[in-house]
Short mmCIF file of C-alpha atoms in Angstrom, two decimals:
data_model
loop_
_atom_site.label_atom_id
_atom_site.label_comp_id
_atom_site.label_asym_id
_atom_site.label_seq_id
_atom_site.Cartn_x
_atom_site.Cartn_y
_atom_site.Cartn_z
CA MET A 15 41.43 -12.97 16.05
CA ALA A 16 37.66 -12.51 15.59
CA GLU A 17 36.26 -14.82 13.56
CA ALA A 18 33.74 -12.97 10.10
CA PRO A 19 30.28 -12.72 10.70
CA PHE A 20 27.82 -15.85 9.09
CA TRP A 21 26.51 -13.99 6.13
CA GLN A 22 30.10 -13.84 5.42
CA CYS A 23 31.37 -16.80 5.06
CA LYS A 24 28.79 -19.16 4.25
CA THR A 25 26.69 -18.79 1.24
CA LEU A 26 22.74 -18.91 1.54
CA GLU A 27 22.33 -22.73 1.09
CA GLN A 28 24.71 -22.54 3.66
CA MET A 29 22.70 -20.59 6.37
CA THR A 30 20.83 -21.90 8.94
CA GLU A 31 17.16 -20.84 9.84
CA PRO A 32 18.19 -18.50 12.20
CA GLU A 33 20.74 -17.39 10.30
CA TRP A 34 18.91 -17.26 7.12
CA GLU A 35 16.09 -14.81 9.53
CA ALA A 36 18.11 -12.66 10.77
CA LEU A 37 19.45 -11.71 7.32
CA CYS A 38 16.53 -10.22 6.90
CA ASP A 39 16.54 -5.91 7.67
CA GLY A 40 12.88 -5.57 8.32
CA CYS A 41 12.31 -3.21 5.38
CA GLY A 42 8.59 -4.54 4.93
CA ARG A 43 9.80 -4.18 0.81
CA CYS A 44 9.02 -7.26 -0.05
CA CYS A 45 5.72 -7.55 1.39
CA LEU A 46 4.61 -4.67 -1.23
CA ARG A 47 2.26 -5.71 -4.81
CA SER A 48 4.21 -5.16 -7.85
CA PHE A 49 3.33 -5.64 -11.65
CA GLU A 50 4.63 -6.78 -14.63
CA ASP A 51 3.87 -4.99 -17.98
CA GLU A 52 3.80 -8.15 -20.35
CA GLU A 53 5.05 -6.20 -22.90
CA THR A 54 8.02 -5.01 -21.80
CA GLY A 55 8.86 -6.82 -19.48
CA VAL A 56 9.64 -4.12 -16.23
CA VAL A 57 8.33 -4.84 -12.95
CA TYR A 58 7.06 -1.79 -11.21
CA SER A 59 6.85 -1.71 -7.19
CA THR A 60 3.82 -0.20 -5.33
CA ASN A 61 2.72 1.47 -2.00
CA VAL A 62 0.50 -1.34 -1.40
CA ALA A 63 1.54 -3.65 0.77
CA CYS A 64 -0.10 -7.26 1.90
CA GLN A 65 -2.91 -7.84 4.10
CA LEU A 66 -0.50 -8.98 7.00
CA LEU A 67 2.19 -5.82 7.02
CA ASP A 68 2.05 -4.57 10.05
CA ALA A 69 3.43 -0.35 8.47
CA ARG A 70 5.02 0.86 11.25
CA ALA A 71 7.07 -2.85 12.35
CA CYS A 72 7.65 -3.37 8.93
CA ARG A 73 6.84 -7.26 9.70
CA CYS A 74 4.54 -9.88 8.19
CA ARG A 75 1.84 -10.15 11.41
CA HIS A 76 1.10 -13.55 11.15
CA TYR A 77 5.00 -14.87 9.69
CA SER A 78 4.80 -18.18 10.73
CA ARG A 79 1.31 -18.23 8.61
CA ARG A 80 1.69 -16.32 5.77
CA LYS A 81 1.72 -18.80 3.51
CA THR A 82 -1.37 -20.01 4.41
CA LEU A 83 -3.46 -16.21 4.80
CA VAL A 84 -1.80 -15.46 1.65
CA PRO A 85 -1.44 -17.69 -0.50
CA GLU A 86 0.59 -15.69 -3.43
CA CYS A 87 3.05 -15.10 -0.52
CA LYS A 88 6.51 -15.57 -1.68
CA GLY A 89 8.54 -17.42 -0.01
CA LEU A 90 12.25 -17.45 -0.47
CA ARG A 91 14.32 -19.44 1.25
CA GLY A 92 14.67 -22.18 -1.37
CA GLN A 93 14.43 -20.48 -4.05
CA ASP A 94 17.09 -20.70 -6.84
CA ILE A 95 19.24 -16.79 -6.44
CA LYS A 96 18.43 -15.78 -9.65
CA ALA A 97 14.73 -15.49 -8.82
CA PHE A 98 16.08 -13.01 -5.70
CA SER A 99 16.01 -9.88 -8.61
CA TRP A 100 12.60 -8.82 -7.94
CA LEU A 101 13.54 -7.91 -4.49
CA PRO A 102 14.66 -4.95 -3.64
CA ASN A 103 18.50 -4.14 -4.62
CA THR A 104 18.93 -2.92 -1.05
CA CYS A 105 17.60 -6.08 0.36
CA ALA A 106 20.20 -8.70 1.75
CA TYR A 107 19.40 -11.84 -0.15
CA ARG A 108 19.56 -10.20 -3.28
CA CYS A 109 23.34 -8.57 -2.07
CA LEU A 110 24.74 -11.65 -1.03
CA ALA A 111 23.13 -13.41 -3.88
CA GLU A 112 25.20 -11.11 -6.46
CA GLY A 113 28.55 -11.10 -3.97
CA ARG A 114 27.77 -7.70 -2.98
CA LEU A 115 28.71 -6.75 0.85
CA LEU A 116 25.42 -5.54 3.16
CA PRO A 117 24.88 -2.07 4.13
CA ASP A 118 26.07 -0.23 6.96
CA TRP A 119 22.79 0.58 7.52
CA HIS A 120 21.58 -3.75 8.11
CA PRO A 121 20.73 -3.50 11.67
CA LEU A 122 23.43 -7.29 11.37
CA ILE A 123 26.24 -3.97 10.96
CA SER A 124 24.77 -1.37 12.76
CA GLY A 125 23.68 -3.77 15.59
CA ASP A 126 20.82 -1.20 15.52
CA THR A 127 17.36 -2.40 14.30
CA GLU A 128 15.76 1.42 13.67
CA SER A 129 18.97 1.58 11.17
CA VAL A 130 16.53 0.66 8.97
CA HIS A 131 13.94 3.20 9.31
CA ARG A 132 16.73 5.81 10.05
CA ALA A 133 18.48 5.04 6.32
CA GLY A 134 15.16 5.64 4.76
CA VAL A 135 15.26 2.30 3.46
CA SER A 136 11.74 1.00 5.01
CA VAL A 137 7.83 1.48 3.92
CA ARG A 138 7.40 2.42 7.56
CA ASP A 139 4.07 4.59 7.59
CA CYS A 140 3.98 5.32 3.73
CA VAL A 141 2.25 2.16 1.88
CA VAL A 142 -1.08 1.68 1.88
CA SER A 143 -2.81 -2.04 2.59
CA GLU A 144 -3.99 -3.92 -0.16
CA ALA A 145 -7.69 -4.19 1.22
CA LEU A 146 -7.89 -0.56 0.75
CA VAL A 147 -7.15 -0.26 -2.87
CA HIS A 148 -9.08 -1.77 -6.43
CA PRO A 149 -7.40 -3.68 -8.54
CA ASP A 150 -8.20 -2.31 -11.43
CA ASP A 151 -6.41 1.15 -9.22
CA MET A 152 -2.62 -0.03 -8.53
CA GLU A 153 -1.47 2.17 -11.42
CA ALA A 154 -2.23 4.77 -9.31
CA HIS A 155 0.46 3.40 -6.10
CA ILE A 156 3.43 3.42 -8.62
CA VAL A 157 6.32 3.77 -6.59
CA THR A 158 10.30 4.29 -7.26
CA TRP A 159 11.50 3.47 -3.50
CA VAL A 160 15.13 4.62 -2.09
CA GLU A 161 17.77 2.33 -3.26
CA ALA A 162 20.57 3.58 -0.04
CA GLY A 163 23.38 1.23 -0.34
#
């Protein structure tokens, strides 16, 4: 009898660093700028990517140094899982924190790192670097992302 995969038998807090990192589907959406309407509390997503995001690979160019290079980078490890609500609904960390299964297109399920891109969930080639967007123009970059499950 096959043993259950780690994400089905461990909590997020119990995962090793390699297991934690393996949960990332490579969508790149956590590297997008968002902002909250102070009056309504609504969080708006944009297509404006952190300057460190490789828009083709949907990965950070300097992952190990990201928090030094971009101090506002939100690390997930060690955060209260209730704080994951800002992540996209499709994010594995959020799915598991909310007691949901990983979607079929997740690379841990499909065995293929390209499946997230084929599912249309990633930001591959559809974002603009924050270096090219003036902060006052952020509202012009509000988008609604696919929430494929």
